[in-house]
mmCIF file of C-alpha atoms and ligand atoms in Angstrom:
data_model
loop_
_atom_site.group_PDB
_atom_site.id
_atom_site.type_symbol
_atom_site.label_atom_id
_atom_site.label_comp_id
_atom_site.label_asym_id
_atom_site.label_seq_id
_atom_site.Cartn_x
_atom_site.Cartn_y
_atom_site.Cartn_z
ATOM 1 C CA UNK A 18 -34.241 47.851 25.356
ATOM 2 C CA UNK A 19 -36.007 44.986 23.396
ATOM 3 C CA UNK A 20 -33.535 44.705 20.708
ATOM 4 C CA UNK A 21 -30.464 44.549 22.340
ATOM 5 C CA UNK A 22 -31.614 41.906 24.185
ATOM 6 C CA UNK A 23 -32.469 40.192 20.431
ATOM 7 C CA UNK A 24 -28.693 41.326 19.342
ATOM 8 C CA UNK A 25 -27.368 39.364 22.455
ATOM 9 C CA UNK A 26 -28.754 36.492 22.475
ATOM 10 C CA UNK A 27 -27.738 36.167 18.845
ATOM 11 C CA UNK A 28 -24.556 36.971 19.746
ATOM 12 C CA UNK A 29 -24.121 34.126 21.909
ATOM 13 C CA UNK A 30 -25.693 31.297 19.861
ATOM 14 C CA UNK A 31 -24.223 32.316 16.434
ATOM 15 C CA UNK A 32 -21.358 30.495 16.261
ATOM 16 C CA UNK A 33 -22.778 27.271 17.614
ATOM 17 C CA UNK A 34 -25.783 27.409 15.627
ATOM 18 C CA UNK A 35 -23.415 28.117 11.835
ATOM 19 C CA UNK A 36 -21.137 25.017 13.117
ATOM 20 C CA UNK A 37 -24.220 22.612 13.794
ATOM 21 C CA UNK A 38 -24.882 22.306 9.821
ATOM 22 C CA UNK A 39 -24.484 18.987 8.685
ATOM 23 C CA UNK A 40 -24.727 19.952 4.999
ATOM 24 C CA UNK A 41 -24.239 22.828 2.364
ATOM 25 C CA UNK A 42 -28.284 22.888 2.257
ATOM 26 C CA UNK A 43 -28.335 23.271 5.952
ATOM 27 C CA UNK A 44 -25.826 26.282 5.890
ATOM 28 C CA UNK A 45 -27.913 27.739 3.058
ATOM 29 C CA UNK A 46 -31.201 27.651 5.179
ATOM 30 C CA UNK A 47 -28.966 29.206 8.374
ATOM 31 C CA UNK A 48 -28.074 32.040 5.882
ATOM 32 C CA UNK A 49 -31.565 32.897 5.029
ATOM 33 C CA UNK A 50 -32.684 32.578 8.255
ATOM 34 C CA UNK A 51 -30.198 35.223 9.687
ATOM 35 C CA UNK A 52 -29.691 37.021 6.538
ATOM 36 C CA UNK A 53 -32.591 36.741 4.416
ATOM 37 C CA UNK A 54 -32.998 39.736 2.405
ATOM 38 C CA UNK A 55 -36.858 40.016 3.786
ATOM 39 C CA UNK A 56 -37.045 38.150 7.074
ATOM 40 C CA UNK A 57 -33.369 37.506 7.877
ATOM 41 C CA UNK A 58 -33.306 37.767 11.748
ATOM 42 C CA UNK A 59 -30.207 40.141 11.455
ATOM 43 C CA UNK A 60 -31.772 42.160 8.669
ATOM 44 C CA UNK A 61 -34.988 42.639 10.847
ATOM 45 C CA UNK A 62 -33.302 44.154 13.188
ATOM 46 C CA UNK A 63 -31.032 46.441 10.754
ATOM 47 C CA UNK A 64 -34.828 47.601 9.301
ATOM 48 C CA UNK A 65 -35.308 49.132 13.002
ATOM 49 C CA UNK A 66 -32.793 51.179 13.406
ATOM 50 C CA UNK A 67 -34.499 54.093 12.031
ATOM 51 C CA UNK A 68 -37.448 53.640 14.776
ATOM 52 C CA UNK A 69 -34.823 54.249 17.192
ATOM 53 C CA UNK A 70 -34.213 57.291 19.489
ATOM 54 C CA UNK A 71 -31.608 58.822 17.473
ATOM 55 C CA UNK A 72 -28.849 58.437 20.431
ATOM 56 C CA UNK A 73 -28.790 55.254 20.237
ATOM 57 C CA UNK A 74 -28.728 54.776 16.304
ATOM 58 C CA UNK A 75 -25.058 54.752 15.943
ATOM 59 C CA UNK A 76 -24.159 52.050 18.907
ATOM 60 C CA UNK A 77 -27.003 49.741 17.810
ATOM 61 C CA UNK A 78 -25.299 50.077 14.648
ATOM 62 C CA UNK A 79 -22.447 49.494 15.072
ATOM 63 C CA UNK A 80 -23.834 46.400 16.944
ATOM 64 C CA UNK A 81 -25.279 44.465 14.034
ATOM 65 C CA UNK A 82 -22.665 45.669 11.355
ATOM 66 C CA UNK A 83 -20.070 43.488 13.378
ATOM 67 C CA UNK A 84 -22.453 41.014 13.611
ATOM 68 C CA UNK A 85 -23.820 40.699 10.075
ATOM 69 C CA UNK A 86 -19.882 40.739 9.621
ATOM 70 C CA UNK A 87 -19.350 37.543 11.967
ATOM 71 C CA UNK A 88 -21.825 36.076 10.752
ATOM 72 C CA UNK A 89 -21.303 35.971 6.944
ATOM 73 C CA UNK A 90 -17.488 35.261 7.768
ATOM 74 C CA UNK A 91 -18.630 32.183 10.340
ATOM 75 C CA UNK A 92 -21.018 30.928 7.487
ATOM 76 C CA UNK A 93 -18.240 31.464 4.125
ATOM 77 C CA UNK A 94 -16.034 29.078 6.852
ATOM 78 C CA UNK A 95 -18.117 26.464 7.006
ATOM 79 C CA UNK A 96 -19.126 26.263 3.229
ATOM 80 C CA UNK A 97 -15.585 26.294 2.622
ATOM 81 C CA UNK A 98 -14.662 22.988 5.491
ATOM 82 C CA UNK A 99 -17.640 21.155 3.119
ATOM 83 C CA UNK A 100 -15.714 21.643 0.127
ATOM 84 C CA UNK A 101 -12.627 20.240 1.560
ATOM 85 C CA UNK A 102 -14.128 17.087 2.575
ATOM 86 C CA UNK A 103 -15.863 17.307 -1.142
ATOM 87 C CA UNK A 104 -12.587 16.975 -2.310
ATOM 88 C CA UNK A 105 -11.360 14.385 -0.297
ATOM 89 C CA UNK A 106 -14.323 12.420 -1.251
ATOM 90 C CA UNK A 107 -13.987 12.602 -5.091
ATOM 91 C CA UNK A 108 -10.278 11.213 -4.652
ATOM 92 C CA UNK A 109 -11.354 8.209 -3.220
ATOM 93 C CA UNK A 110 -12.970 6.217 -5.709
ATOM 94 C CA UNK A 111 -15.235 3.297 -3.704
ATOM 95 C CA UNK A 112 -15.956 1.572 -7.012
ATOM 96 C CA UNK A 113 -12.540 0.344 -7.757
ATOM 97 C CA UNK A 114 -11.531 -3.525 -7.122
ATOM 98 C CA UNK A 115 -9.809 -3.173 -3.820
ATOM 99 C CA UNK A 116 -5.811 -4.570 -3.214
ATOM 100 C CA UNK A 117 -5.693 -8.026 -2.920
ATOM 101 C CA UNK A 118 -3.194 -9.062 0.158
ATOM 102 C CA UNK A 119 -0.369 -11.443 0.501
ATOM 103 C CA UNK A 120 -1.228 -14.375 1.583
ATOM 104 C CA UNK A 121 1.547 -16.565 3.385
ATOM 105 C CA UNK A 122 2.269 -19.838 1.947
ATOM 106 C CA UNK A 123 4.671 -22.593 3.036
ATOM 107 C CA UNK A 124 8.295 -22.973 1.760
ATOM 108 C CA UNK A 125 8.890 -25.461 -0.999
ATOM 109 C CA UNK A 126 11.445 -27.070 1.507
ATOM 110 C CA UNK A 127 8.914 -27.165 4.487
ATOM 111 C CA UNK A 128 6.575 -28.475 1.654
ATOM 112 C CA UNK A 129 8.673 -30.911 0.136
ATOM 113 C CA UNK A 130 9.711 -32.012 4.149
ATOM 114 C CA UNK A 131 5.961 -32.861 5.062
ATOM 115 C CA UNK A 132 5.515 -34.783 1.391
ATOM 116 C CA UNK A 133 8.360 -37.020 2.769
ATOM 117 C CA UNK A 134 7.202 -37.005 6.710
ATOM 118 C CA UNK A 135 3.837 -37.994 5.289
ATOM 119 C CA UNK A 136 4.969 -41.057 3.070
ATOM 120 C CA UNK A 137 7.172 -42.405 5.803
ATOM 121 C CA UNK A 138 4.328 -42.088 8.400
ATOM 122 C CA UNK A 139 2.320 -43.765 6.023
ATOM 123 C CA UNK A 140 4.348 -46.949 6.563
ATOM 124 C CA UNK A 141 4.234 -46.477 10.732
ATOM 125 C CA UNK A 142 7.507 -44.478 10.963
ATOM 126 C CA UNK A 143 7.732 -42.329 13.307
ATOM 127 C CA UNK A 144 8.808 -38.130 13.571
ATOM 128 C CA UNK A 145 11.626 -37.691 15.816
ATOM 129 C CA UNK A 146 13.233 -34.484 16.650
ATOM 130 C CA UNK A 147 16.977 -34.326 17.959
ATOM 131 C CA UNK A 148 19.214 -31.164 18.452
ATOM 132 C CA UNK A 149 21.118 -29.045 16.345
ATOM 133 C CA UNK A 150 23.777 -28.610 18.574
ATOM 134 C CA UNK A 151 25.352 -32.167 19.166
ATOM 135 C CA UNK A 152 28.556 -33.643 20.635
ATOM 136 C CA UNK A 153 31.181 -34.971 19.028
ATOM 137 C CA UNK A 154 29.962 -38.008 20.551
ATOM 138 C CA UNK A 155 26.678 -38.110 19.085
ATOM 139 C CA UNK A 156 27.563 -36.702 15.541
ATOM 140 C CA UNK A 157 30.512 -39.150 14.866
ATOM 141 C CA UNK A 158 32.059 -41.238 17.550
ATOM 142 C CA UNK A 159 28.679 -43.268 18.109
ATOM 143 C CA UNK A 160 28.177 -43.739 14.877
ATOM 144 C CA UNK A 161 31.469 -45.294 13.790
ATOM 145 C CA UNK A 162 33.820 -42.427 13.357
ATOM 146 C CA UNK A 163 36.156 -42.139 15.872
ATOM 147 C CA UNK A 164 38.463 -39.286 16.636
ATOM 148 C CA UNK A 165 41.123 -39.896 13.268
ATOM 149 C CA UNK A 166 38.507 -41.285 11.201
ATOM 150 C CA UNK A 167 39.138 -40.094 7.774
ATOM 151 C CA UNK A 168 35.431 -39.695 7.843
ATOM 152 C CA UNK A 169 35.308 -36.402 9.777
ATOM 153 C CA UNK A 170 37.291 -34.901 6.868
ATOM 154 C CA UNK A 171 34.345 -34.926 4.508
ATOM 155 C CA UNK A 172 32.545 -32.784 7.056
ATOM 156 C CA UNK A 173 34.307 -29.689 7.862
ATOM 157 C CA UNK A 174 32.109 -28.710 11.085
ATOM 158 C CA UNK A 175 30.974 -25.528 13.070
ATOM 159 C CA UNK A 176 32.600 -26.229 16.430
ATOM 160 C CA UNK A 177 31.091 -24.045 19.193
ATOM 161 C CA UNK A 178 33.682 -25.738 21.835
ATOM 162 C CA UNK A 179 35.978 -28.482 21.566
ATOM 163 C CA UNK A 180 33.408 -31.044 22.407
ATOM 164 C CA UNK A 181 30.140 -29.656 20.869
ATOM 165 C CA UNK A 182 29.517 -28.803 17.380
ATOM 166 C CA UNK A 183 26.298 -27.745 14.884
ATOM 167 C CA UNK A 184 25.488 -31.256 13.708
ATOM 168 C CA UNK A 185 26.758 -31.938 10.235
ATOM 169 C CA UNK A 186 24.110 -34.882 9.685
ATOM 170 C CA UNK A 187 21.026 -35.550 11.366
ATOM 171 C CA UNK A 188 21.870 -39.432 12.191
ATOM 172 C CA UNK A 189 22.888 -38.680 15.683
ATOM 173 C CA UNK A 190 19.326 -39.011 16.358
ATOM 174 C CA UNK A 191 18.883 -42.645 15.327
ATOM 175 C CA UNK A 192 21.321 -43.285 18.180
ATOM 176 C CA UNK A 193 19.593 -40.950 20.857
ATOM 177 C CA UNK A 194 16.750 -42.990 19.515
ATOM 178 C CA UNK A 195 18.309 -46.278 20.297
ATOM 179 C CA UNK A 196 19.494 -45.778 23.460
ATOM 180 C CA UNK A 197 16.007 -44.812 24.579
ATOM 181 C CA UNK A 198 14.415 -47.017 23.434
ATOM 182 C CA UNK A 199 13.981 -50.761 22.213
ATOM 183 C CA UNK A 200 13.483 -52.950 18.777
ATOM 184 C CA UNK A 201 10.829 -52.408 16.633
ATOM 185 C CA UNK A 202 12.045 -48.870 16.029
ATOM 186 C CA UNK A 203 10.830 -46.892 12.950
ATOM 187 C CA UNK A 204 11.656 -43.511 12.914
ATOM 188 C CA UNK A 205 12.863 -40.518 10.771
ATOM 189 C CA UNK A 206 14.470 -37.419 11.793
ATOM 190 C CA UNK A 207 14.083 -34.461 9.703
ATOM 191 C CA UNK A 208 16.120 -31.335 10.404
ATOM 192 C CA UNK A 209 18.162 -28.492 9.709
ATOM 193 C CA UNK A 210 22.275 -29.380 9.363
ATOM 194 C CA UNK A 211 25.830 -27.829 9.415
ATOM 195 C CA UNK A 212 28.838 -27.799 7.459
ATOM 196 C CA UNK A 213 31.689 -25.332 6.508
ATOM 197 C CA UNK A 214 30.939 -26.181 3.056
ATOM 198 C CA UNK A 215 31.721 -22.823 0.830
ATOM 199 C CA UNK A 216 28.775 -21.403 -0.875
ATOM 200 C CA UNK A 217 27.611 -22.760 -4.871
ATOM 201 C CA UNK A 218 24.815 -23.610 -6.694
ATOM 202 C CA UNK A 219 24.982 -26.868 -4.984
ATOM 203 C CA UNK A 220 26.284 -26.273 -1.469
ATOM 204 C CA UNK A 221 24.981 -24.162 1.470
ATOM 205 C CA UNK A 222 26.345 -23.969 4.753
ATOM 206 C CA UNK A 223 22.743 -24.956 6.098
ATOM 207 C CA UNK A 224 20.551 -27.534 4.693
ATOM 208 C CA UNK A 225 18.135 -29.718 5.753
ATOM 209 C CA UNK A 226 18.184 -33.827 6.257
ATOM 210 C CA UNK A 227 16.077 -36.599 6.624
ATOM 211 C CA UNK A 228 17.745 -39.485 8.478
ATOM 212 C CA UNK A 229 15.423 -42.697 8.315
ATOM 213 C CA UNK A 230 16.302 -45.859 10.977
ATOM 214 C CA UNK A 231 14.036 -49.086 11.395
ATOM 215 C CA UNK A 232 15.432 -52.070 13.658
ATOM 216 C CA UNK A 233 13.997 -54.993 13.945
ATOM 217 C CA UNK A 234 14.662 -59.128 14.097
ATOM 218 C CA UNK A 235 15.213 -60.078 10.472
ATOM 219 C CA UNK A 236 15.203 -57.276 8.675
ATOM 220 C CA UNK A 237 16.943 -57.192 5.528
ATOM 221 C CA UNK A 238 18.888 -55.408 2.200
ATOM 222 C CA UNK A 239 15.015 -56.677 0.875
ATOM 223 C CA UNK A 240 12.938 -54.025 3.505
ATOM 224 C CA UNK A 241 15.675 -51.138 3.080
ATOM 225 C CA UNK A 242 14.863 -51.702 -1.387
ATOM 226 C CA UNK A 243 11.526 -52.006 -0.855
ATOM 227 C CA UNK A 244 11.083 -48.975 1.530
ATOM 228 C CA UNK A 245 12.921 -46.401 -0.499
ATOM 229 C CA UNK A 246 11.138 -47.862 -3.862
ATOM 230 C CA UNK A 247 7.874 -46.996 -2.313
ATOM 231 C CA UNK A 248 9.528 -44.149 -1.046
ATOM 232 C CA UNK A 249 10.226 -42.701 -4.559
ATOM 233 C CA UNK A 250 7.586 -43.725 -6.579
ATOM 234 C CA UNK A 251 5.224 -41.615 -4.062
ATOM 235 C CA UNK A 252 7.837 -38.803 -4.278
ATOM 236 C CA UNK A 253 9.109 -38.936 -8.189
ATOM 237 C CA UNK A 254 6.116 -41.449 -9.435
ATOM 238 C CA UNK A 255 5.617 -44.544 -10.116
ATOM 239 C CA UNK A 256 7.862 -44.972 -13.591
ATOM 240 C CA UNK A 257 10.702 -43.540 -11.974
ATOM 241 C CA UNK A 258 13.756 -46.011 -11.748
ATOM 242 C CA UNK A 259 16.122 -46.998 -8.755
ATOM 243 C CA UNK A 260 19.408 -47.747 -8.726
ATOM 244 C CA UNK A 261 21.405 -48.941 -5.950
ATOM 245 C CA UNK A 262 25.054 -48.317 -6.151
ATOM 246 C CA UNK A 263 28.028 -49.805 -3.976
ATOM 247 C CA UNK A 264 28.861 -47.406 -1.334
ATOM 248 C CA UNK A 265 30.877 -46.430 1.939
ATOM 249 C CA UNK A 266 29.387 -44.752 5.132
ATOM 250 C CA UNK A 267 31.253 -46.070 8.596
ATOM 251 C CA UNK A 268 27.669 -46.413 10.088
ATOM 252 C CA UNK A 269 26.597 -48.964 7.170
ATOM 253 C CA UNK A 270 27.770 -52.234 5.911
ATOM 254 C CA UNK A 271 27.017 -52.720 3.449
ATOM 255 C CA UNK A 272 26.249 -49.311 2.119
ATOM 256 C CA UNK A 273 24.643 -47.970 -0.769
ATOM 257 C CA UNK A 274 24.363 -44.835 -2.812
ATOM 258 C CA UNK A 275 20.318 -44.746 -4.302
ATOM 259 C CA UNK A 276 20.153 -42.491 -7.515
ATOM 260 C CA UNK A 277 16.814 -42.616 -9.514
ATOM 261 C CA UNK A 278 16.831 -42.289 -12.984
ATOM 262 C CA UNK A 279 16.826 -38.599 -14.713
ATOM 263 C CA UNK A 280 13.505 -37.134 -14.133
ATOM 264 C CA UNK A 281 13.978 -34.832 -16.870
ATOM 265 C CA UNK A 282 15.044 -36.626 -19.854
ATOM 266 C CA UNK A 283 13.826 -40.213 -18.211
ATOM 267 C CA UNK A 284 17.568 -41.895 -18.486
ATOM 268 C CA UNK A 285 18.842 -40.846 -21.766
ATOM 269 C CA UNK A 286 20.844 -37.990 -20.859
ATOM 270 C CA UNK A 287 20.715 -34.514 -20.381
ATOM 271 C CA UNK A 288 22.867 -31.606 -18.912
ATOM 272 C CA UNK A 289 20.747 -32.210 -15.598
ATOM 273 C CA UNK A 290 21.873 -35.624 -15.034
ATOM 274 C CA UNK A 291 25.530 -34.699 -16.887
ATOM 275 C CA UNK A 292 24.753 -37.089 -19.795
ATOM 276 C CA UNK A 293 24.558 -40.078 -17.082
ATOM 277 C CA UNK A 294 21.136 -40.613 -17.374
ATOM 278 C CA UNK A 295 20.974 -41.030 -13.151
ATOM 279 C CA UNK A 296 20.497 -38.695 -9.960
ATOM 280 C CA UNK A 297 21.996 -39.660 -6.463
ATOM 281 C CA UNK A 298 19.538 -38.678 -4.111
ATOM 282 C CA UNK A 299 20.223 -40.419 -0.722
ATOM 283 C CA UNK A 300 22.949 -42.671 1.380
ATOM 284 C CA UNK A 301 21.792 -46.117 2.848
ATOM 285 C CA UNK A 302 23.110 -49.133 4.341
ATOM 286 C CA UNK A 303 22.172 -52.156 6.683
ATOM 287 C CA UNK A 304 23.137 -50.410 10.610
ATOM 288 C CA UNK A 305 26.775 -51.356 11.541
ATOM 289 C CA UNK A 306 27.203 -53.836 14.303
ATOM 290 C CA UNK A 307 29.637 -51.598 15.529
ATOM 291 C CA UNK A 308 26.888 -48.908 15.904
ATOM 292 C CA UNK A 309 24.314 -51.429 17.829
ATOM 293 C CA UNK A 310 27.281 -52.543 20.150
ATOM 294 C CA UNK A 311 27.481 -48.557 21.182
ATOM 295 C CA UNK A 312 23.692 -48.418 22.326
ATOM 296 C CA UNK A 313 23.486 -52.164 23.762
ATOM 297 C CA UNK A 314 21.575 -53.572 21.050
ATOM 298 C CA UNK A 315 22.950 -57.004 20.014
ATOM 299 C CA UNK A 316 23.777 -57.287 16.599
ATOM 300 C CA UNK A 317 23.302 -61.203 16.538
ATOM 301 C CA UNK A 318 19.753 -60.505 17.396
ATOM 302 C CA UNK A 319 18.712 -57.091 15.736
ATOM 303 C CA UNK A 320 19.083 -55.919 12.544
ATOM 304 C CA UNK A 321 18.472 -53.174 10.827
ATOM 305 C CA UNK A 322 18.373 -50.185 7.689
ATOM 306 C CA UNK A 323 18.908 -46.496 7.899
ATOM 307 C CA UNK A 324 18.885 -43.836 5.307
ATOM 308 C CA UNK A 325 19.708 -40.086 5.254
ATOM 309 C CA UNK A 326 18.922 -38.002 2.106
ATOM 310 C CA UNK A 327 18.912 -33.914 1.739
ATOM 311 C CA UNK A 328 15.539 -32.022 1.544
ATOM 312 C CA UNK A 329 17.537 -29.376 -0.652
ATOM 313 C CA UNK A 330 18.443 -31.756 -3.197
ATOM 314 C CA UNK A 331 15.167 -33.860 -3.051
ATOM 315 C CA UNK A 332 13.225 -30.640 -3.552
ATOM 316 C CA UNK A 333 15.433 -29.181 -6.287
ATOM 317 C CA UNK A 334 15.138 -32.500 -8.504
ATOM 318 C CA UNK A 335 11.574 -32.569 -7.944
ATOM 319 C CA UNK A 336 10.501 -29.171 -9.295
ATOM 320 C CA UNK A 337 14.163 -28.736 -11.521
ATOM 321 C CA UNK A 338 15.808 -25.934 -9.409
ATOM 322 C CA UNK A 339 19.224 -25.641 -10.393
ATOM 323 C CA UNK A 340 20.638 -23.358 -7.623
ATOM 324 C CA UNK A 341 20.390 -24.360 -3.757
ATOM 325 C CA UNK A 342 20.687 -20.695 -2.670
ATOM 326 C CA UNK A 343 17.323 -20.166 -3.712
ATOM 327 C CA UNK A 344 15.995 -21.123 -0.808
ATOM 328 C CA UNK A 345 17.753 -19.120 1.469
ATOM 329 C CA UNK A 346 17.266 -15.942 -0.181
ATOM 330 C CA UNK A 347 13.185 -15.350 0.380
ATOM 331 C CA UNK A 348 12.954 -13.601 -2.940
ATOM 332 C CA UNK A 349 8.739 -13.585 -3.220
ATOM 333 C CA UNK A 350 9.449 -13.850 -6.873
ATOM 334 C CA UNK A 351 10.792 -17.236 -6.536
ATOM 335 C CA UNK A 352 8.706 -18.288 -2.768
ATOM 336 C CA UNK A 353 5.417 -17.453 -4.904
ATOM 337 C CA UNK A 354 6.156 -19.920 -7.504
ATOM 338 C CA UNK A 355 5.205 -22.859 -5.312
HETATM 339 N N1 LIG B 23 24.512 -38.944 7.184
HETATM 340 C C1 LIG B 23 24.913 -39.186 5.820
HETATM 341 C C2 LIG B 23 25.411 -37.897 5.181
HETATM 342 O O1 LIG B 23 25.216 -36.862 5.736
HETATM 343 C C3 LIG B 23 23.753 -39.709 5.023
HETATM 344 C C4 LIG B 23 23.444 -41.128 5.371
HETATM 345 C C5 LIG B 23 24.014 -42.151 4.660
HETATM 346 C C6 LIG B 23 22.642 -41.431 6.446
HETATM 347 C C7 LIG B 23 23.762 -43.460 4.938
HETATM 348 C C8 LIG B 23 22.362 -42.766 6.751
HETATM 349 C C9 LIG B 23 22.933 -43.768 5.986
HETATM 350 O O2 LIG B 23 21.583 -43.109 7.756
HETATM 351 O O3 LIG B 23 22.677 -45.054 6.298
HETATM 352 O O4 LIG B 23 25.986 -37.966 4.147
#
């Protein structure tokens, strides 16, 4: 029989050929084709029914009933899948400005630490890097401050056994330095240091240093002035003040305390500068014999300067920052200022 034949082979292709439309046109043409109201290909077929023997009426039928069925169900699916992605597609709307993203940007204290590495290479010094976890040798012994030295006081230190300790300064590298090494040196060693210091607006118990060393014959109180002049002038500018004030450090003699004048209210006083019209920012001093006698330097032919100042402090003056736990804290509001 010629149309069940026709009924069969639309049974088998119907659901492939509803789910190939790519569009709600497409799906609309499918309809008509098998359900057209005067050429659908399943309505054709319903039309011949009556030209059947009359035995077989009722199962041909039947037949294309549960076909028609299928097939207006498979196609009412299909319109209804378009719709959902309709949906989806309205929500999303491709003309608006799209999210910017963060961008990473350097620290003010890594920022402020290449400013200074920068100026000091400028003038042929050299970036040395030492290690955070020193001896007691290193951190005070060798550098004047022998086991009762009142010294070690000041520095209340992170001992990890009873020999080594987180360094509390970073001039142990200026004598890992010399004891490599040979006059000229010019180096500076920034880097992160230690000390049980309890937590304020001014203390942290890890900050970063810069420790500065240059040894030469005949160098003099005149190169250590003129070096940390230039030195703040780059950093502060140029009408920025120095003073250099009578100090003690057992690696130094003499010593001296540098403070620059008030870079907010330019020396006449404010509650910055606590009326004094003057900011310490770094230690200094001409290199202890004593020091050069512990790396076999000799002190009747060498001289020389070294420095040590805190990136913290340098970086807080410079932009007025009046709490050092800012920088440990990675608050974006804050980071994103700089
Ligand atoms: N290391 C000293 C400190 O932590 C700073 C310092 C002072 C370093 C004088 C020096 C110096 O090299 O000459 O307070």
């Amino acid at each position: 029989m010629q149309i069940m034949e026709k009924i069969k082979n639309l049974e088998t292709n119907l659901k492939e050929r509803i789910n190939s439309a790519k569009t709600k046109e497409e799906i609309e043409k499918i309809r008509i084709e098998l359900l057209g109201r005067k050429r659908g290909e399943i309505t054709l077929l319903l039309k011949k029914i009556p030209e059947l023997p009359l035995k077989d009426r009722p199962r041909v039928g039947n037949l294309l009933n549960k076909l028609k069925k299928e097939a207006e169900q498979l196609l009412q699916k299909k319109e209804e899948s378009f719709k959902k992605g309709e949906k989806v597609l309205k929500k999303i709307d491709i003309t608006l400005p799209g999210k910017i993203p963060l961008i990473g940007k350097v620290h003010p204290i890594n920022q402020v630490l290449n400013e200074i590495k920068d100026i000091f290479i400028g003038l042929g010094f050299e970036v040395v890097v030492g290690p955070e976890i020193e001896t007691e040798y290193y951190n005070f012994e060798a550098l004047n401050m022998p086991k009762y030295h009142p010294a070690r006081d000041e520095q209340d230190s992170f001992y990890i056994d009873s020999t080594h300790l987180l360094r509390t300064q970073t001039s142990p590298v200026q004598i890992r330095v010399m004891e490599k090494s040979q006059p000229p040196i010019r180096m500076i060693s920034p880097g992160l240091c230690y000390r049980r210091d309890a937590i304020d607006a001014s203390h942290f118990p890890v900050f970063h240093q810069v420790e500065g060393l240059a040894v030469d014959k005949n160098i003099t109180f005149a190169d250590l002035k003129g070096t940390l002049t230039y030195f703040v002038h780059q950093m502060f500018g140029k009408n920025t003040r120095l003073r250099f004030r009578p100090s003690y450090f057992p690696f130094t003699e003499p010593s001296a305390e540098v403070d620059i004048s008030c870079i907010i209210c330019g020396g006449s006083g404010c509650s910055v500068c606590s009326n004094k019209g003057w900011l310490e920012i770094l230690g200094s001093g001409m290199v202890d014999p004593e020091v050069f006698k512990k790396v076999g330097y000799d002190p009747e032919k060498y001289q020389g300067f070294a420095f040590g100042m805190g990136v913290e402090r340098i970086c807080m003056l410079k932009y007025g920052i009046d709490d050092i736990r800012l920088f440990f804290q990675n608050d974006l509001r804050f980071l994103s200022q700089f």
